[in-house]
Coordinates of C-alpha atoms in Angstrom, one line a residue:
M1 CA 0.0 -0.3 0.2
T2 CA 1.4 3.0 -1.2
H3 CA 1.7 5.9 1.1
W4 CA -1.0 8.0 -0.3
N5 CA -3.3 5.2 0.3
R6 CA -2.9 4.5 3.2
L7 CA -3.7 8.1 4.1
F8 CA -6.6 8.1 2.3
F9 CA -7.6 4.9 3.9
G10 CA -6.9 6.3 7.1
A11 CA -8.9 9.4 6.7
L12 CA -11.8 7.4 5.6
T13 CA -11.5 4.4 8.2
A14 CA -11.9 7.6 10.7
A15 CA -15.2 8.9 8.7
C16 CA -16.8 5.8 9.1
W17 CA -16.0 6.0 12.9
S18 CA -17.1 9.5 13.6
A19 CA -20.4 9.0 11.3
F20 CA -21.1 6.3 13.8
G21 CA -20.7 8.6 16.7
I22 CA -17.3 6.7 17.8
S23 CA -14.4 9.4 17.7
T24 CA -10.9 8.2 17.6
A25 CA -10.0 11.2 20.7
R26 CA -10.9 10.1 24.4
A27 CA -13.9 8.6 25.1
G28 CA -16.7 9.7 27.2
E29 CA -18.9 8.2 29.9
P30 CA -18.8 4.6 30.1
I31 CA -22.0 2.7 29.9
I32 CA -21.1 0.9 33.0
A33 CA -19.4 3.5 35.6
G34 CA -15.9 2.9 37.2
Y35 CA -14.6 0.9 33.6
T36 CA -11.4 2.1 32.3
D37 CA -11.1 3.8 28.9
Y38 CA -8.4 4.0 26.5
A39 CA -6.6 6.9 27.6
A40 CA -7.1 6.1 31.1
L41 CA -5.6 2.5 30.5
T42 CA -2.9 3.6 28.8
E43 CA -1.9 6.2 31.6
Q44 CA -2.3 2.9 34.0
V45 CA 0.0 0.7 31.7
K46 CA 2.5 3.2 31.0
A47 CA 3.1 3.8 35.2
L48 CA 3.6 0.2 36.0
P49 CA 8.0 0.0 34.9
L50 CA 9.6 -0.8 38.1
K51 CA 13.4 -1.7 37.4
D52 CA 14.3 -4.5 35.3
E53 CA 10.7 -6.2 36.6
V54 CA 8.1 -4.7 34.5
R55 CA 8.5 -3.2 31.2
V56 CA 6.0 -2.2 28.6
R57 CA 6.0 -1.5 25.4
S58 CA 3.2 -1.4 22.3
L59 CA 3.5 -4.6 20.2
G60 CA 1.7 -2.5 17.1
T61 CA -0.6 0.7 16.6
T62 CA -4.4 0.3 15.2
L63 CA -6.1 2.2 12.3
G64 CA -7.4 4.5 15.2
K65 CA -4.2 5.4 16.4
R66 CA -4.0 3.0 19.2
D67 CA -1.5 1.1 21.1
V68 CA -1.7 -2.8 21.5
W69 CA 0.1 -2.6 25.2
L70 CA 2.5 -5.4 26.1
I71 CA 3.1 -5.7 29.9
T72 CA 6.4 -7.9 30.8
I73 CA 6.8 -9.2 34.3
G74 CA 9.4 -11.2 35.5
R75 CA 13.6 -11.1 36.5
G76 CA 16.3 -11.4 34.5
E77 CA 16.6 -12.5 30.7
V78 CA 12.5 -12.6 30.7
D79 CA 12.4 -14.4 27.2
K80 CA 14.8 -16.9 28.0
K81 CA 12.4 -18.7 30.6
P82 CA 9.1 -20.3 31.1
A83 CA 6.4 -17.9 30.4
I84 CA 2.5 -17.4 31.0
L85 CA 0.9 -15.5 28.4
V86 CA -2.6 -13.2 29.3
L87 CA -5.2 -11.7 27.3
G88 CA -7.5 -9.2 27.9
N89 CA -10.7 -8.6 26.2
V90 CA -10.2 -10.4 22.8
Y91 CA -13.8 -10.0 22.5
A92 CA -14.0 -6.1 22.6
P93 CA -17.5 -5.7 24.3
H94 CA -16.4 -8.2 26.9
L95 CA -14.5 -5.1 28.9
L96 CA -14.2 -7.2 31.9
G97 CA -11.6 -9.3 30.4
S98 CA -9.4 -6.0 29.8
E99 CA -9.7 -5.2 33.8
L100 CA -8.7 -8.6 35.1
A101 CA -5.9 -8.8 32.8
L102 CA -4.8 -4.9 33.8
R103 CA -5.2 -5.8 37.6
L104 CA -3.5 -9.2 37.4
A105 CA -0.1 -7.1 36.3
K106 CA -0.7 -4.6 38.8
Q107 CA -1.4 -7.2 41.5
L108 CA 2.2 -9.3 40.2
R109 CA 3.7 -5.9 40.1
A110 CA 3.1 -4.5 43.6
K111 CA 3.3 -8.2 45.1
S112 CA 6.9 -8.7 43.4
Q113 CA 8.1 -6.4 45.6
T114 CA 6.6 -7.7 49.2
D115 CA 5.4 -11.5 48.9
D116 CA 8.2 -14.2 48.7
G117 CA 6.2 -16.5 46.7
V118 CA 5.8 -13.9 44.0
K119 CA 9.1 -13.1 44.3
K120 CA 10.4 -16.5 43.6
L121 CA 7.6 -17.4 40.8
L122 CA 8.9 -14.8 38.9
E123 CA 12.7 -15.8 39.3
R124 CA 10.9 -18.8 37.3
F125 CA 8.6 -17.5 35.4
T126 CA 7.6 -14.6 32.8
F127 CA 4.3 -13.4 32.8
Y128 CA 3.4 -11.9 29.3
V129 CA 0.0 -9.6 29.8
I130 CA -1.8 -7.8 26.6
P131 CA -4.2 -6.2 28.9
R132 CA -7.1 -4.5 25.7
P133 CA -5.9 -6.7 22.1
T134 CA -8.8 -4.7 21.2
P135 CA -8.6 -1.0 21.7
D136 CA -10.3 0.3 18.9
P137 CA -13.6 -1.3 18.9
S138 CA -13.4 -1.2 23.2
E139 CA -14.0 2.4 22.6
A140 CA -18.0 1.9 21.9
F141 CA -18.4 0.8 25.6
F142 CA -17.8 4.7 26.5
T143 CA -19.5 6.2 23.3
K144 CA -23.1 7.2 23.1
P145 CA -24.9 5.7 21.2
Y146 CA -23.9 2.6 23.2
L147 CA -23.5 -0.3 20.9
E148 CA -22.0 -3.7 21.6
R149 CA -19.4 -3.9 18.7
A150 CA -16.7 -6.3 18.1
G151 CA -15.3 -5.1 14.5
N152 CA -12.3 -3.2 14.7
L153 CA -11.9 0.1 12.3
R154 CA -11.3 -1.3 9.1
P155 CA -14.6 -0.2 6.7
T156 CA -16.5 -3.8 5.2
D157 CA -19.3 -4.1 2.7
D158 CA -21.4 -6.4 4.7
D159 CA -24.3 -6.5 2.3
H160 CA -22.0 -6.5 -0.7
D161 CA -23.5 -4.1 -2.6
G162 CA -20.0 -2.0 -3.3
K163 CA -20.7 0.3 -0.7
Q164 CA -18.9 0.4 2.9
N165 CA -20.8 1.3 6.1
E166 CA -23.8 3.0 4.3
D167 CA -26.5 1.7 7.0
P168 CA -25.7 1.4 10.5
P169 CA -27.9 1.1 13.3
D170 CA -29.6 4.9 14.2
D171 CA -30.5 5.9 18.1
L172 CA -34.5 6.9 17.2
N173 CA -35.7 7.3 20.5
G174 CA -32.5 9.5 21.5
D175 CA -31.7 7.4 25.0
G176 CA -27.9 7.1 23.7
L177 CA -28.7 3.5 23.1
I178 CA -28.9 0.8 20.3
T179 CA -31.4 -1.7 21.3
Q180 CA -33.9 -3.6 19.1
M181 CA -36.7 -2.6 17.1
R182 CA -39.8 -4.6 17.5
V183 CA -42.5 -4.6 14.1
E184 CA -45.7 -6.1 14.6
D185 CA -46.0 -8.4 11.1
A186 CA -48.1 -11.3 10.5
T187 CA -44.9 -12.8 8.8
G188 CA -43.0 -12.7 11.8
D189 CA -41.5 -15.7 13.6
L190 CA -41.5 -14.3 16.8
L191 CA -44.3 -13.7 19.4
A192 CA -44.1 -12.2 23.1
H193 CA -42.9 -14.8 25.9
P194 CA -46.0 -16.7 27.8
N195 CA -44.2 -15.6 31.0
D196 CA -42.7 -12.2 30.1
P197 CA -44.3 -10.2 27.5
R198 CA -40.9 -7.9 27.4
L199 CA -39.0 -11.0 25.8
L200 CA -39.6 -12.5 22.6
V201 CA -39.2 -16.1 21.3
P202 CA -39.3 -18.6 18.1
A203 CA -42.8 -19.4 17.6
E204 CA -43.4 -22.9 17.5
A205 CA -46.2 -24.3 15.0
K206 CA -46.2 -27.6 16.6
K207 CA -47.7 -25.9 19.9
N208 CA -50.0 -24.2 17.6
E209 CA -48.4 -20.7 18.0
R210 CA -47.8 -18.1 15.2
G211 CA -45.6 -15.3 15.3
A212 CA -46.4 -12.0 15.4
F213 CA -43.8 -9.9 15.2
L214 CA -40.0 -9.2 13.3
V215 CA -37.3 -7.6 15.1
Y216 CA -34.4 -5.7 13.8
P217 CA -31.4 -3.3 15.3
E218 CA -32.7 0.1 16.5
G219 CA -32.4 1.8 13.3
K220 CA -34.2 2.9 9.6
D221 CA -33.4 2.2 6.2
D222 CA -29.8 4.5 6.1
D223 CA -29.7 3.7 2.3
G224 CA -33.1 3.2 0.8
D225 CA -32.4 -0.8 0.0
G226 CA -35.3 -2.0 1.7
K227 CA -33.3 -4.0 4.6
Y228 CA -32.4 -2.3 7.7
N229 CA -29.0 -1.5 9.7
E230 CA -27.5 -4.6 7.6
D231 CA -24.2 -2.5 6.8
G232 CA -23.3 -1.2 10.2
P233 CA -19.8 0.6 11.0
G234 CA -18.4 -3.1 10.9
G235 CA -14.9 -3.9 11.0
V236 CA -12.6 -7.1 11.7
D237 CA -13.4 -9.0 15.4
F238 CA -9.9 -10.1 16.6
N239 CA -11.7 -13.2 17.8
R240 CA -12.6 -14.3 14.6
N241 CA -9.5 -13.5 12.2
F242 CA -7.1 -16.3 13.6
T243 CA -6.9 -19.7 11.5
F244 CA -8.5 -22.1 13.5
K245 CA -12.1 -22.9 12.0
Y246 CA -11.6 -19.5 10.3
P247 CA -15.2 -18.4 9.5
F248 CA -14.4 -17.6 5.7
F249 CA -16.5 -14.9 4.3
K250 CA -18.7 -14.6 7.6
Q251 CA -19.1 -11.3 8.8
G252 CA -16.1 -10.2 11.5
A253 CA -13.7 -12.5 10.2
G254 CA -12.0 -10.4 7.8
P255 CA -10.9 -10.8 4.2
H256 CA -8.2 -13.5 5.1
Q257 CA -6.7 -14.8 8.3
V258 CA -4.6 -12.7 10.8
S259 CA -5.2 -9.6 8.3
E260 CA -5.4 -7.3 11.0
V261 CA -3.1 -5.0 12.7
E262 CA -3.9 -6.4 15.9
T263 CA -4.0 -10.2 15.3
R264 CA -0.9 -10.3 13.1
A265 CA 0.8 -8.2 16.0
V266 CA 0.0 -10.5 18.7
A267 CA 0.6 -13.9 16.6
D268 CA 4.0 -12.6 15.6
F269 CA 4.5 -12.0 19.3
C270 CA 3.4 -15.3 20.0
F271 CA 5.5 -17.2 17.3
D272 CA 8.7 -15.0 18.4
H273 CA 8.3 -15.6 22.1
P274 CA 8.7 -19.5 21.7
N275 CA 9.1 -19.5 25.8
I276 CA 5.3 -19.4 26.3
A277 CA 4.0 -23.0 27.8
L278 CA 0.6 -21.9 28.5
V279 CA -2.3 -19.2 27.4
F280 CA -4.4 -17.9 29.7
T281 CA -7.4 -15.8 27.8
F282 CA -10.4 -13.5 29.6
T283 CA -13.6 -14.9 26.6
P284 CA -16.8 -15.9 26.5
E285 CA -15.6 -19.1 24.9
D286 CA -14.8 -20.6 28.5
N287 CA -13.2 -23.7 28.6
L288 CA -12.5 -24.0 32.5
M289 CA -16.2 -23.8 33.3
H290 CA -17.1 -25.6 30.4
P291 CA -13.6 -27.9 29.6
W292 CA -13.6 -29.3 26.0
K293 CA -13.6 -32.6 25.3
P294 CA -12.0 -34.9 22.8
G295 CA -14.0 -36.5 19.6
S296 CA -13.1 -38.6 16.7
E297 CA -11.2 -37.5 14.1
N298 CA -11.5 -38.5 10.5
G299 CA -8.9 -36.7 8.9
P300 CA -5.2 -35.5 9.4
Q301 CA -6.8 -32.2 10.9
R302 CA -7.6 -32.0 14.7
T303 CA -10.4 -30.6 15.8
F304 CA -11.1 -31.8 19.0
L305 CA -9.2 -32.1 22.7
S306 CA -6.9 -34.5 22.4
G307 CA -7.7 -37.5 24.6
A308 CA -3.9 -37.5 26.1
D309 CA -4.5 -33.8 27.4
Q310 CA -7.8 -34.5 28.9
P311 CA -7.1 -35.6 32.4
Y312 CA -5.0 -32.0 32.8
T313 CA -7.2 -29.6 31.6
D314 CA -9.9 -31.4 33.5
F315 CA -8.1 -30.9 36.0
L316 CA -7.0 -27.4 35.8
A317 CA -10.9 -26.7 35.0
E318 CA -11.8 -28.4 38.5
R319 CA -9.1 -26.1 40.4
Y320 CA -10.3 -22.7 38.4
R321 CA -13.9 -23.9 39.4
K322 CA -13.0 -24.0 43.3
V323 CA -11.1 -21.0 43.3
H324 CA -13.9 -18.5 41.3
G325 CA -16.7 -20.2 43.1
G326 CA -19.4 -19.9 40.7
S327 CA -22.1 -22.1 39.2
D328 CA -24.3 -22.2 36.3
A329 CA -22.1 -20.9 33.6
P330 CA -23.5 -20.0 30.5
A331 CA -22.8 -22.3 27.6
P332 CA -19.6 -20.7 25.3
P333 CA -20.3 -19.9 22.2
A334 CA -18.8 -21.2 19.2
G335 CA -15.2 -20.7 19.1
A336 CA -14.5 -20.2 15.0
G337 CA -11.5 -18.2 14.1
S338 CA -11.0 -17.3 18.0
F339 CA -7.7 -16.8 19.8
S340 CA -8.3 -18.9 22.7
E341 CA -8.7 -22.3 20.3
W342 CA -6.0 -21.1 18.0
A343 CA -3.6 -20.8 21.0
Y344 CA -4.2 -24.8 21.6
F345 CA -4.6 -26.3 18.3
H346 CA -2.1 -24.2 16.3
F347 CA 0.2 -22.8 18.5
G348 CA 0.1 -25.6 20.1
R349 CA 0.4 -24.6 24.1
W350 CA -2.1 -25.1 27.3
S351 CA -4.7 -22.4 26.1
L352 CA -7.1 -21.8 29.4
A353 CA -10.2 -19.9 28.6
A354 CA -12.3 -17.8 30.9
R355 CA -15.4 -15.7 30.9
G356 CA -14.6 -14.2 34.5
W357 CA -18.0 -13.5 35.1
W358 CA -22.2 -14.0 34.3
I359 CA -25.1 -13.1 35.8
P360 CA -26.0 -15.7 38.5
K361 CA -29.1 -17.3 38.9
V362 CA -32.1 -15.8 40.3
A363 CA -34.9 -18.3 41.2
A364 CA -38.4 -17.5 39.2
A365 CA -40.9 -16.0 41.3
P366 CA -44.1 -17.6 42.0
A367 CA -46.1 -14.6 40.1
E368 CA -43.5 -15.7 37.0
K369 CA -44.3 -19.1 37.0
G370 CA -48.0 -17.9 36.0
A371 CA -51.2 -19.8 36.5
A372 CA -51.6 -23.6 36.5
D373 CA -53.1 -23.1 32.5
T374 CA -49.6 -20.9 31.6
P375 CA -46.8 -23.3 32.9
L376 CA -43.4 -21.6 33.5
D377 CA -42.0 -21.7 29.3
S378 CA -38.4 -22.6 29.1
R379 CA -37.7 -20.9 26.1
A380 CA -35.4 -17.5 26.4
A381 CA -34.5 -19.3 30.2
D382 CA -31.2 -16.9 30.1
E383 CA -32.9 -13.8 29.2
L384 CA -35.9 -13.9 32.0
N385 CA -32.8 -14.8 34.4
A386 CA -31.3 -11.5 33.5
L387 CA -34.6 -10.0 34.0
R388 CA -34.8 -11.0 37.5
W389 CA -31.3 -10.1 38.2
F390 CA -31.8 -6.7 37.5
A391 CA -34.7 -6.5 39.5
Q392 CA -33.5 -7.9 42.3
E393 CA -29.9 -5.9 41.9
K394 CA -32.1 -2.6 40.9
I395 CA -30.0 -2.3 38.0
D396 CA -31.5 -0.9 35.0
G397 CA -31.0 -3.3 32.1
F398 CA -34.0 -3.3 29.9
V399 CA -35.1 -0.4 28.1
P400 CA -39.2 -1.1 28.1
W401 CA -40.9 -1.2 24.7
R402 CA -42.5 2.0 23.4
K403 CA -44.4 2.8 20.3
I404 CA -42.3 5.2 17.7
D405 CA -43.1 6.7 14.5
N406 CA -41.2 5.2 11.7
P407 CA -41.8 6.2 8.4
D408 CA -40.0 2.8 7.4
F409 CA -42.9 0.9 8.8
P410 CA -45.8 3.7 8.3
H411 CA -48.7 0.9 8.6
Q412 CA -47.3 -0.8 11.2
K413 CA -46.8 -0.6 14.7
C414 CA -42.8 -0.2 15.6
E415 CA -41.4 -0.6 19.1
I416 CA -37.9 0.4 20.4
G417 CA -36.7 -1.5 23.6
G418 CA -34.8 -4.5 24.7
F419 CA -31.8 -5.2 26.9
K420 CA -29.1 -2.5 27.1
P421 CA -25.8 -3.5 25.5
F422 CA -22.9 -4.8 27.4
L423 CA -24.7 -5.1 31.0
R424 CA -25.5 -9.0 30.3
L425 CA -21.8 -9.3 29.7
N426 CA -20.1 -7.2 32.0
P427 CA -20.7 -6.7 35.9
P428 CA -20.9 -3.7 38.1
A429 CA -17.3 -2.4 38.7
S430 CA -17.8 -3.2 42.5
E431 CA -17.2 -6.7 41.6
I432 CA -13.9 -6.5 39.8
D433 CA -11.4 -6.3 42.5
A434 CA -12.8 -9.5 44.2
L435 CA -12.8 -11.4 40.7
A436 CA -9.1 -10.1 39.9
D437 CA -8.0 -11.1 43.6
K438 CA -9.7 -14.7 42.7
H439 CA -8.3 -14.9 39.4
F440 CA -4.6 -13.6 40.9
Q441 CA -5.0 -16.9 43.2
F442 CA -5.6 -18.9 40.3
L443 CA -2.7 -17.6 38.0
V444 CA -0.1 -17.5 40.6
G445 CA -1.3 -21.5 41.6
L446 CA -0.4 -22.3 38.0
G447 CA 3.0 -22.1 38.9
E448 CA 3.0 -24.9 41.0
L449 CA 1.9 -27.3 38.3
M450 CA 4.2 -25.9 35.2
P451 CA 6.5 -28.9 34.4
Q452 CA 9.6 -28.6 36.5
L453 CA 12.8 -30.3 35.5
A454 CA 15.6 -31.8 37.3
I455 CA 18.5 -34.2 37.1
A456 CA 17.2 -37.4 38.8
E457 CA 20.7 -39.5 38.1
H458 CA 24.4 -39.6 36.4
K459 CA 26.6 -42.2 36.2
V460 CA 30.2 -42.9 34.8
E461 CA 31.4 -45.9 34.2
P462 CA 34.8 -46.5 33.0
L463 CA 34.8 -49.0 30.3
G464 CA 39.2 -49.5 30.1
G465 CA 41.3 -47.9 27.2
G466 CA 39.7 -44.2 28.3
L467 CA 36.2 -45.0 27.0
F468 CA 33.2 -44.3 29.3
R469 CA 29.5 -44.8 29.4
V470 CA 27.4 -41.9 30.8
T471 CA 24.0 -42.3 31.6
V472 CA 21.9 -39.3 32.6
T473 CA 18.0 -39.6 33.5
V474 CA 16.0 -36.5 33.5
V475 CA 12.8 -36.3 35.5
N476 CA 9.8 -33.7 35.3
N477 CA 8.6 -33.2 39.0
G478 CA 5.9 -31.2 38.0
Y479 CA 2.1 -31.9 37.4
L480 CA 2.0 -30.8 33.9
P481 CA 3.7 -32.5 30.8
T482 CA 6.7 -30.9 29.3
M483 CA 4.4 -29.8 26.5
S484 CA 0.7 -30.8 25.3
D485 CA 0.2 -33.6 23.4
M486 CA -1.3 -31.3 21.1
G487 CA 2.0 -29.2 21.1
H488 CA 3.3 -32.6 20.1
I489 CA 1.3 -33.3 17.2
T490 CA 1.5 -29.6 15.8
G491 CA 5.2 -29.5 16.5
E492 CA 5.4 -25.5 17.5
P493 CA 6.8 -25.7 21.0
Y494 CA 10.7 -26.4 21.1
P495 CA 11.2 -30.0 22.4
L496 CA 13.2 -30.7 24.9
Q497 CA 17.2 -31.2 24.4
M498 CA 20.0 -32.6 26.3
K499 CA 23.4 -31.9 25.6
L500 CA 26.7 -33.4 27.2
E501 CA 29.2 -30.6 27.4
L502 CA 32.7 -32.1 27.2
P503 CA 36.5 -30.9 26.2
P504 CA 37.7 -31.1 22.5
A505 CA 39.6 -33.9 23.4
V506 CA 37.1 -36.3 24.5
T507 CA 35.5 -37.8 21.4
F508 CA 31.6 -38.9 21.2
V509 CA 31.5 -43.0 20.3
Q510 CA 27.4 -43.1 20.1
A511 CA 25.4 -40.3 20.4
K512 CA 25.7 -37.3 19.9
S513 CA 26.5 -34.1 21.6
R514 CA 23.2 -32.9 21.6
V515 CA 19.9 -34.9 21.3
E516 CA 16.2 -34.5 21.4
L517 CA 14.2 -35.8 24.0
P518 CA 10.4 -36.9 23.8
R519 CA 8.0 -35.7 25.6
L520 CA 8.0 -36.0 29.3
Q521 CA 4.8 -36.8 31.7
G522 CA 4.3 -34.8 34.4
N523 CA 4.6 -36.4 38.1
G524 CA 7.8 -38.3 37.6
G525 CA 8.1 -39.0 33.8
K526 CA 11.6 -39.3 33.0
H527 CA 13.8 -40.3 30.0
T528 CA 17.2 -42.3 30.5
Q529 CA 20.0 -41.1 28.0
T530 CA 23.1 -43.1 27.1
W531 CA 26.3 -41.9 25.8
L532 CA 29.7 -43.5 25.0
V533 CA 32.6 -41.4 24.8
R534 CA 36.5 -41.7 24.3
S535 CA 39.4 -39.8 26.6
I536 CA 42.8 -39.5 25.8
D537 CA 43.6 -37.5 28.8
T538 CA 44.7 -39.7 32.3
K539 CA 43.3 -37.0 34.3
P540 CA 39.6 -36.7 35.4
V541 CA 37.9 -34.6 32.4
A542 CA 35.1 -32.7 34.0
A543 CA 31.7 -32.8 32.5
K544 CA 28.1 -31.0 32.2
V545 CA 25.3 -32.1 31.1
R546 CA 22.3 -29.6 30.5
V547 CA 18.3 -30.2 29.6
H548 CA 16.3 -27.3 27.9
A549 CA 13.4 -26.7 26.3
L550 CA 12.2 -22.7 26.5
S551 CA 9.4 -23.1 27.4
V552 CA 10.1 -25.8 30.0
G553 CA 13.2 -24.3 31.9
T554 CA 16.9 -26.0 32.7
A555 CA 18.3 -28.5 34.4
E556 CA 22.0 -28.8 34.8
A557 CA 24.4 -31.4 36.8
Q558 CA 28.6 -31.3 36.8
F559 CA 30.6 -34.3 37.3
E560 CA 34.1 -36.0 36.0
L561 CA 35.0 -38.9 33.9
K562 CA 37.1 -40.8 36.0

């Protein structure tokens, strides 16, 4: 792309974004008080650096001129030690993920000065934290009209009419929110919920039901094509732009895999840092409350959790559930093109994904259950529960349906209303600190479970004539294997290597000085390596054996040939 094309594209992008009411300047008030916009997040990130233990840099600059910040926390040669990568809101509307990731970085920084356990943890491991990989669309949380959007600033033609972003939602009732628009229509496939008419559910012909409504995002037919809000602000969704199960030609997927500044920056960082052993992501695609399960594979591609990895992922999920304490978590959405699945299936690392928070279950009131001839209907159970929770917590989370004159529907009743954006995905800010403490406890606890190498035994047997047999046994004393089985399949993580270091006068008769080791199971998995070497020196010869992998660590032993 030429310089002038870049200028034009950037101007077009800013114009499209501004047309929707989202500025690239500092945002306004958040829809949920207490959350951190990009400018405040940047200030807090830049305040983190501490001696050699905390470093901050940008992985890239987005189309909106915002940095994708990386926080590195560790001691010594941080890129040569096993590392845990933490990502915040890979799904942009999930601002809680960004808040939790930033708090985890702050706690690691603070406790690295006072807590002996954290000090030891940072001597052994490095933590990479990317608190907000989606800085551009995340600003929609702070800008009216509020609308949950996942796409970045790339203009898109979602309705394939040759124009970009020409029919976005509109705030018809002027309340600063983009909710829903329901239109009474005999051809509609939705009807009012039997237990709560605020909600709409699909009509079921087998129950002798007929639909009465059509539903659209709040707005009008801006481009006059007879469709409503079908080509909004668009953009590419970070969490749909990765290579695993990439959703070709779907809205939000982008022109091709890893097409965006943000996704390339994160993917390049991962591949440039083979010391990453485990990835922890905050995302609705939760695999800790709902662990992945193995399945049958009919081809060379792997699309299910490896059966060999399941005992470990189940154990980690159980530990998370105990620390978190929550229950009845909603089912995760499909992860097509998601970062957390890419991290396991293509990057080959242990990948843990947490929603972090969800609306807790609230029992239905007797009045809601209805009379004997109107039993409690199970449809829209999550939405019904959200309404109950909003009422219990005195949260104004639903806009009552109100009639509005809409020239697009001159002879039909049109109403605006529905759930307010963001409130079902993100908790009140007063809950974030407690949630951060739980996730910090879980994250620190992962250090105890990571692979830990040790030289269990080294033996030198003189065979006469300057010939020696050297036998070394390495053991993994940690809980997790030295790599996941999926990592072994992909070949992405660097394998363990064992090297026997000897003076030049000593020659190797059998086996090379450096050999590749197999994947070691946890809790005592071991491997024994034997060399035959010949020394022309009659005096004892110093020898050293080193076992190493960037994502696992190092174990060494020194001895003599004599």
